[in-house]
Amino acid sequence: MGSAGLARLHGLFAAYKPPGLKWMHLRDTVELQLLKGLNAGRRPSPEQRVRFLLSPTEGSEEKALTLVATSVPTLTNHPLVRGPAFTSLKVGVGHRLDAQASGVLVLGVGHGRSLLTDMYDAHLTKDYTVRGLLGKATDDFCEDGRLVEKTTYDHVTREKLDRILAVIQGSHQKALVMYSNVDLKTQEAYEMAMRGLIRPMNKSPMLITGIRCLHFAPPEFLLEVQCMHETQKQLRKLVHEIGLELKTTAVCSQVRRTRDGFFTLDDALLRTQWDLHSIQDAIRAAAPRVAAELEKNLSPGLDTQQLPSAGRPWDSQGPSSALGLEGCTGH
């Protein structure tokens, strides 16, 4: 297996991160399993060398000894002498998930770590399902946070929620055009819009390209959010702000990433699949799609000059914080 197995590990794959597990622990577990698989591979037969050993002389009545040429294995490369063949392996992580969130987490092995940078530079959208709970507010916008307030929610209807979501999506779409620095009157902009390539090619606040309600059964509701440049904390705060817009309060009980760029839940390996052969198969299956998608998204023809100047705060123009547009510190 050895170096041949390592050669098939260069690339990207997705793992499913369960809630309660830190992304660092997931990465370290994957790295440990890969090293274990590489070191468990069949090693080549040890080299032989000739040694002259003392042996009794045949046919001699006296106890005479003579030197006999004998082939013996060389122990310098034996596992008990040299130790494991692979002791470290670099595994990179793409857009991270915090400990409470779950879903698709993209990892890169070997040369795949540079592809993670390409994914970051492509500013691809990600999909989440976000579950909210009406009627209370906490200090960290999470269901298990310190309770701050309890409110009634009998007046909240599906129609009211849908109207709020439409306002959010409309304001963020305007911001998306502003941060993309694209002249919508040009043919180039039209072609990019048809291909879904209009996106900010620089840092920006969280931008929501699509949001809708999948399920509404008060006090619970489930949203599907398509966004970029987000953090999971911002998504939880968005639920809180939706509650305020509905004249009540709301907390977030679940954040689950269902797509990261061109990786979906169907591509994500479960914990029982974090082994060498499953990861090799996942990398090989994803390689053609990764190459095609990165080529398409990294050369859209955008003018990538600095959009807002460095001296202007990102949230100085665009939708208000009540619509979830605040400056973010990272992807």
CSV table of C-alpha atoms in Angstrom, one decimal:
chain,number,residue,atom,x,y,z
A,1,MET,CA,0.0,0.0,0.0
A,2,GLY,CA,2.6,2.6,1.3
A,3,SER,CA,3.5,5.2,-1.3
A,4,ALA,CA,0.9,3.9,-3.8
A,5,GLY,CA,-1.8,4.5,-1.3
A,6,LEU,CA,-0.5,7.9,-0.4
A,7,ALA,CA,-0.5,8.9,-4.1
A,8,ARG,CA,-4.3,8.3,-4.3
A,9,LEU,CA,-4.9,10.6,-1.3
A,10,HIS,CA,-4.3,13.9,-3.0
A,11,GLY,CA,-7.5,15.7,-3.4
A,12,LEU,CA,-10.8,16.9,-1.7
A,13,PHE,CA,-13.5,14.9,0.0
A,14,ALA,CA,-16.4,15.7,2.3
A,15,ALA,CA,-17.2,14.3,5.8
A,16,TYR,CA,-20.3,14.6,7.8
A,17,LYS,CA,-19.7,16.5,11.1
A,18,PRO,CA,-22.1,15.5,13.8
A,19,PRO,CA,-23.3,18.1,16.3
A,20,GLY,CA,-21.1,18.4,19.5
A,21,LEU,CA,-17.9,17.4,17.7
A,22,LYS,CA,-15.3,20.1,17.1
A,23,TRP,CA,-13.9,20.4,13.6
A,24,MET,CA,-10.4,20.0,14.9
A,25,HIS,CA,-11.3,16.6,16.5
A,26,LEU,CA,-12.8,15.5,13.2
A,27,ARG,CA,-9.7,16.4,11.3
A,28,ASP,CA,-7.4,14.7,13.8
A,29,THR,CA,-9.5,11.6,13.7
A,30,VAL,CA,-9.4,11.4,9.9
A,31,GLU,CA,-5.7,11.9,10.0
A,32,LEU,CA,-5.2,9.2,12.5
A,33,GLN,CA,-7.3,6.7,10.5
A,34,LEU,CA,-5.5,7.5,7.3
A,35,LEU,CA,-2.1,6.9,9.0
A,36,LYS,CA,-3.4,3.7,10.4
A,37,GLY,CA,-4.5,2.5,7.0
A,38,LEU,CA,-1.3,3.5,5.3
A,39,ASN,CA,0.9,1.8,7.9
A,40,ALA,CA,-1.3,-1.4,7.8
A,41,GLY,CA,-0.5,-1.9,4.2
A,42,ARG,CA,1.6,-4.9,3.1
A,43,ARG,CA,5.3,-4.1,3.3
A,44,PRO,CA,7.8,-5.3,0.7
A,45,SER,CA,9.8,-8.4,1.6
A,46,PRO,CA,13.0,-7.5,3.6
A,47,GLU,CA,16.2,-7.3,1.6
A,48,GLN,CA,18.6,-10.3,1.9
A,49,ARG,CA,22.3,-10.1,2.5
A,50,VAL,CA,25.1,-12.7,2.6
A,51,ARG,CA,26.7,-13.5,6.0
A,52,PHE,CA,29.3,-16.1,6.8
A,53,LEU,CA,28.3,-18.2,9.8
A,54,LEU,CA,30.2,-20.9,11.6
A,55,SER,CA,28.9,-24.4,10.9
A,56,PRO,CA,30.2,-27.9,11.7
A,57,THR,CA,32.2,-29.5,9.0
A,58,GLU,CA,30.3,-32.3,7.3
A,59,GLY,CA,31.9,-35.8,7.4
A,60,SER,CA,34.4,-34.8,10.0
A,61,GLU,CA,34.8,-36.9,13.1
A,62,GLU,CA,36.4,-34.0,14.9
A,63,LYS,CA,34.3,-31.0,16.0
A,64,ALA,CA,35.7,-28.8,13.4
A,65,LEU,CA,33.9,-25.6,12.3
A,66,THR,CA,33.9,-23.9,9.0
A,67,LEU,CA,32.5,-20.7,7.6
A,68,VAL,CA,29.4,-21.1,5.4
A,69,ALA,CA,27.8,-18.4,3.2
A,70,THR,CA,24.2,-17.9,4.3
A,71,SER,CA,21.5,-15.5,3.1
A,72,VAL,CA,19.8,-13.6,6.0
A,73,PRO,CA,17.2,-10.8,6.0
A,74,THR,CA,18.3,-7.2,6.7
A,75,LEU,CA,16.5,-5.9,9.8
A,76,THR,CA,17.2,-2.2,9.3
A,77,ASN,CA,13.8,-1.6,7.6
A,78,HIS,CA,11.9,-3.9,9.9
A,79,PRO,CA,8.8,-2.2,11.5
A,80,LEU,CA,10.1,-3.1,15.0
A,81,VAL,CA,13.4,-1.4,14.3
A,82,ARG,CA,12.4,1.5,12.1
A,83,GLY,CA,8.9,2.2,13.4
A,84,PRO,CA,5.8,3.0,11.3
A,85,ALA,CA,6.5,4.2,7.7
A,86,PHE,CA,4.1,7.1,8.0
A,87,THR,CA,4.1,9.3,11.1
A,88,SER,CA,2.4,12.5,9.9
A,89,LEU,CA,0.0,13.5,7.2
A,90,LYS,CA,-1.3,17.0,6.5
A,91,VAL,CA,-5.1,17.3,6.3
A,92,GLY,CA,-6.7,20.7,5.7
A,93,VAL,CA,-10.2,21.9,6.5
A,94,GLY,CA,-12.3,24.1,4.3
A,95,HIS,CA,-15.2,26.3,5.5
A,96,ARG,CA,-15.4,25.4,9.2
A,97,LEU,CA,-18.4,24.4,11.3
A,98,ASP,CA,-18.6,25.3,15.0
A,99,ALA,CA,-19.1,22.7,17.7
A,100,GLN,CA,-22.9,23.0,17.8
A,101,ALA,CA,-23.4,22.9,14.0
A,102,SER,CA,-23.5,19.8,11.9
A,103,GLY,CA,-23.3,18.8,8.2
A,104,VAL,CA,-20.9,18.9,5.2
A,105,LEU,CA,-17.3,19.6,6.1
A,106,VAL,CA,-14.8,19.6,3.2
A,107,LEU,CA,-11.3,18.4,3.8
A,108,GLY,CA,-8.2,18.3,1.6
A,109,VAL,CA,-5.3,15.9,1.8
A,110,GLY,CA,-1.9,16.5,0.2
A,111,HIS,CA,-2.1,18.7,-2.9
A,112,GLY,CA,-5.8,19.0,-2.1
A,113,ARG,CA,-5.0,21.6,0.5
A,114,SER,CA,-4.3,24.1,-2.3
A,115,LEU,CA,-7.7,23.2,-3.8
A,116,LEU,CA,-9.2,24.3,-0.5
A,117,THR,CA,-7.7,27.8,-1.1
A,118,ASP,CA,-9.2,27.7,-4.6
A,119,MET,CA,-12.7,26.9,-3.1
A,120,TYR,CA,-12.3,29.8,-0.7
A,121,ASP,CA,-11.3,32.2,-3.5
A,122,ALA,CA,-14.3,31.0,-5.6
A,123,HIS,CA,-16.8,32.4,-3.0
A,124,LEU,CA,-19.2,29.6,-3.6
A,125,THR,CA,-22.6,29.5,-1.9
A,126,LYS,CA,-23.5,27.1,0.9
A,127,ASP,CA,-26.9,25.7,1.9
A,128,TYR,CA,-28.2,25.3,5.4
A,129,THR,CA,-31.3,24.1,7.1
A,130,VAL,CA,-31.9,26.2,10.2
A,131,ARG,CA,-34.5,25.2,12.8
A,132,GLY,CA,-36.1,27.9,15.0
A,133,LEU,CA,-38.2,27.9,18.1
A,134,LEU,CA,-40.7,30.8,18.7
A,135,GLY,CA,-41.5,32.2,22.1
A,136,LYS,CA,-38.2,32.7,23.9
A,137,ALA,CA,-34.8,34.5,23.6
A,138,THR,CA,-31.4,33.5,25.0
A,139,ASP,CA,-28.1,35.3,25.4
A,140,ASP,CA,-26.4,33.4,22.6
A,141,PHE,CA,-29.4,32.8,20.3
A,142,CYS,CA,-29.3,29.0,21.0
A,143,GLU,CA,-32.0,27.0,22.5
A,144,ASP,CA,-29.8,25.8,25.4
A,145,GLY,CA,-28.5,29.3,26.2
A,146,ARG,CA,-29.3,31.4,29.2
A,147,LEU,CA,-33.0,32.4,29.0
A,148,VAL,CA,-33.5,36.2,28.6
A,149,GLU,CA,-37.1,36.6,27.7
A,150,LYS,CA,-40.3,34.6,27.0
A,151,THR,CA,-43.0,35.9,24.7
A,152,THR,CA,-46.3,34.8,23.1
A,153,TYR,CA,-46.4,33.8,19.5
A,154,ASP,CA,-50.1,33.1,18.8
A,155,HIS,CA,-50.2,35.9,16.3
A,156,VAL,CA,-47.4,34.5,14.1
A,157,THR,CA,-48.6,32.9,10.8
A,158,ARG,CA,-46.9,31.3,7.9
A,159,GLU,CA,-47.9,34.2,5.7
A,160,LYS,CA,-46.2,36.7,8.0
A,161,LEU,CA,-43.1,34.6,8.2
A,162,ASP,CA,-43.0,34.3,4.4
A,163,ARG,CA,-43.3,38.1,4.0
A,164,ILE,CA,-40.3,38.7,6.3
A,165,LEU,CA,-38.2,36.1,4.4
A,166,ALA,CA,-39.0,37.8,1.1
A,167,VAL,CA,-37.9,41.1,2.5
A,168,ILE,CA,-34.6,39.5,3.7
A,169,GLN,CA,-33.9,37.8,0.3
A,170,GLY,CA,-34.7,41.0,-1.7
A,171,SER,CA,-32.4,43.2,0.4
A,172,HIS,CA,-29.6,40.7,0.3
A,173,GLN,CA,-29.8,40.3,-3.4
A,174,LYS,CA,-29.4,44.1,-3.8
A,175,ALA,CA,-26.3,43.9,-1.6
A,176,LEU,CA,-25.0,41.0,-3.7
A,177,VAL,CA,-25.0,43.1,-6.8
A,178,MET,CA,-23.4,46.0,-5.0
A,179,TYR,CA,-20.5,43.9,-3.6
A,180,SER,CA,-20.1,42.1,-7.0
A,181,ASN,CA,-19.2,45.4,-8.7
A,182,VAL,CA,-20.9,44.3,-11.9
A,183,ASP,CA,-22.5,46.6,-14.4
A,184,LEU,CA,-25.9,44.9,-15.0
A,185,LYS,CA,-26.3,46.7,-18.3
A,186,THR,CA,-23.5,44.8,-19.9
A,187,GLN,CA,-23.7,41.5,-21.9
A,188,GLU,CA,-21.0,40.1,-19.7
A,189,ALA,CA,-23.1,40.6,-16.6
A,190,TYR,CA,-26.1,39.0,-18.3
A,191,GLU,CA,-24.1,35.9,-19.2
A,192,MET,CA,-22.7,35.7,-15.7
A,193,ALA,CA,-26.2,36.0,-14.2
A,194,MET,CA,-27.4,33.2,-16.4
A,195,ARG,CA,-24.5,30.9,-15.2
A,196,GLY,CA,-25.1,31.9,-11.6
A,197,LEU,CA,-21.7,33.5,-11.3
A,198,ILE,CA,-22.6,36.9,-9.9
A,199,ARG,CA,-21.0,36.9,-6.5
A,200,PRO,CA,-18.6,39.1,-4.5
A,201,MET,CA,-15.1,38.3,-5.4
A,202,ASN,CA,-13.8,39.8,-2.2
A,203,LYS,CA,-14.7,40.0,1.4
A,204,SER,CA,-18.2,41.0,2.3
A,205,PRO,CA,-20.8,40.6,5.1
A,206,MET,CA,-22.9,37.5,5.1
A,207,LEU,CA,-25.0,37.5,1.9
A,208,ILE,CA,-28.2,35.5,1.6
A,209,THR,CA,-29.0,34.4,-2.0
A,210,GLY,CA,-32.1,32.4,-1.1
A,211,ILE,CA,-34.2,31.8,2.0
A,212,ARG,CA,-37.5,30.0,2.4
A,213,CYS,CA,-39.6,28.2,5.0
A,214,LEU,CA,-39.7,24.4,4.6
A,215,HIS,CA,-41.9,23.7,7.6
A,216,PHE,CA,-44.1,25.8,9.9
A,217,ALA,CA,-45.7,24.2,13.0
A,218,PRO,CA,-45.6,26.8,15.9
A,219,PRO,CA,-43.5,27.1,17.9
A,220,GLU,CA,-41.2,25.3,15.5
A,221,PHE,CA,-40.2,26.4,12.0
A,222,LEU,CA,-37.6,25.2,9.6
A,223,LEU,CA,-35.7,27.4,7.1
A,224,GLU,CA,-33.6,26.6,4.1
A,225,VAL,CA,-30.9,29.3,3.7
A,226,GLN,CA,-28.5,29.7,0.7
A,227,CYS,CA,-25.7,32.1,1.6
A,228,MET,CA,-22.0,32.9,1.5
A,229,HIS,CA,-19.5,34.5,3.8
A,230,GLU,CA,-21.5,33.4,6.8
A,231,THR,CA,-20.8,32.1,10.2
A,232,GLN,CA,-23.1,29.7,12.1
A,233,LYS,CA,-23.4,32.3,14.8
A,234,GLN,CA,-24.7,34.8,12.3
A,235,LEU,CA,-27.3,32.3,11.1
A,236,ARG,CA,-28.5,31.8,14.7
A,237,LYS,CA,-28.7,35.6,15.1
A,238,LEU,CA,-30.7,35.7,11.9
A,239,VAL,CA,-33.4,33.5,13.6
A,240,HIS,CA,-33.4,35.9,16.6
A,241,GLU,CA,-33.9,38.9,14.3
A,242,ILE,CA,-36.7,37.1,12.4
A,243,GLY,CA,-38.4,36.6,15.7
A,244,LEU,CA,-38.1,40.4,16.4
A,245,GLU,CA,-39.6,41.2,13.0
A,246,LEU,CA,-42.5,39.0,13.8
A,247,LYS,CA,-43.1,40.9,17.1
A,248,THR,CA,-42.0,38.0,19.2
A,249,THR,CA,-38.8,36.2,20.0
A,250,ALA,CA,-37.1,33.1,18.6
A,251,VAL,CA,-34.1,31.0,19.3
A,252,CYS,CA,-32.1,28.6,17.0
A,253,SER,CA,-32.2,24.9,17.9
A,254,GLN,CA,-30.3,23.5,14.9
A,255,VAL,CA,-27.9,24.6,12.2
A,256,ARG,CA,-27.1,22.0,9.6
A,257,ARG,CA,-25.0,22.5,6.4
A,258,THR,CA,-26.4,20.5,3.5
A,259,ARG,CA,-24.1,21.8,0.8
A,260,ASP,CA,-20.7,23.4,0.6
A,261,GLY,CA,-20.0,24.6,-2.9
A,262,PHE,CA,-20.1,21.4,-5.1
A,263,PHE,CA,-20.2,19.0,-2.1
A,264,THR,CA,-23.6,17.8,-0.8
A,265,LEU,CA,-24.8,15.5,2.0
A,266,ASP,CA,-24.7,12.6,-0.5
A,267,ASP,CA,-20.9,13.1,-0.8
A,268,ALA,CA,-20.3,13.4,2.9
A,269,LEU,CA,-18.7,10.3,4.6
A,270,LEU,CA,-20.2,9.2,7.9
A,271,ARG,CA,-18.0,8.5,10.9
A,272,THR,CA,-17.9,4.8,10.1
A,273,GLN,CA,-16.5,5.6,6.6
A,274,TRP,CA,-13.5,7.7,7.9
A,275,ASP,CA,-11.0,5.1,6.7
A,276,LEU,CA,-8.3,4.9,4.1
A,277,HIS,CA,-10.2,3.1,1.3
A,278,SER,CA,-13.4,5.0,1.7
A,279,ILE,CA,-11.6,8.3,1.6
A,280,GLN,CA,-9.5,7.3,-1.4
A,281,ASP,CA,-12.7,6.3,-3.3
A,282,ALA,CA,-14.4,9.6,-2.3
A,283,ILE,CA,-11.4,11.6,-3.5
A,284,ARG,CA,-11.3,9.7,-6.8
A,285,ALA,CA,-15.1,10.1,-7.4
A,286,ALA,CA,-15.0,13.9,-6.6
A,287,ALA,CA,-11.9,14.8,-8.6
A,288,PRO,CA,-13.5,15.4,-12.1
A,289,ARG,CA,-16.3,17.5,-10.6
A,290,VAL,CA,-13.9,19.5,-8.4
A,291,ALA,CA,-11.7,20.3,-11.5
A,292,ALA,CA,-14.7,21.3,-13.6
A,293,GLU,CA,-16.4,23.4,-11.0
A,294,LEU,CA,-13.2,25.3,-9.9
A,295,GLU,CA,-12.4,26.1,-13.5
A,296,LYS,CA,-15.9,27.4,-14.1
A,297,ASN,CA,-16.0,29.5,-10.9
A,298,LEU,CA,-12.5,30.8,-10.8
A,299,SER,CA,-12.6,32.4,-14.3
A,300,PRO,CA,-16.0,34.0,-14.6
A,301,GLY,CA,-14.6,37.2,-16.1
A,302,LEU,CA,-15.3,39.4,-13.2
A,303,ASP,CA,-13.3,42.6,-12.6
A,304,THR,CA,-11.8,41.7,-9.2
A,305,GLN,CA,-10.6,45.2,-8.3
A,306,GLN,CA,-11.1,46.2,-4.7
A,307,LEU,CA,-14.8,46.8,-4.3
A,308,PRO,CA,-15.4,49.0,-1.2
A,309,SER,CA,-12.3,50.8,-0.1
A,310,ALA,CA,-10.4,49.5,2.9
A,311,GLY,CA,-11.3,52.5,4.9
A,312,ARG,CA,-15.0,52.1,4.5
A,313,PRO,CA,-16.7,49.6,6.9
A,314,TRP,CA,-18.4,46.7,5.1
A,315,ASP,CA,-21.7,47.3,6.8
A,316,SER,CA,-21.9,51.1,6.1
A,317,GLN,CA,-24.1,50.5,3.1
A,318,GLY,CA,-26.7,47.8,2.4
A,319,PRO,CA,-29.4,46.1,4.5
A,320,SER,CA,-29.8,46.7,8.2
A,321,SER,CA,-28.7,44.3,10.9
A,322,ALA,CA,-32.3,43.3,11.4
A,323,LEU,CA,-32.0,41.6,8.0
A,324,GLY,CA,-28.8,39.7,9.0
A,325,LEU,CA,-26.2,41.8,7.1
A,326,GLU,CA,-23.4,42.6,9.6
A,327,GLY,CA,-19.7,42.5,9.0
A,328,CYS,CA,-18.2,39.1,9.4
A,329,THR,CA,-14.7,38.1,10.5
A,330,GLY,CA,-14.3,35.1,8.2
A,331,HIS,CA,-16.0,32.4,6.1
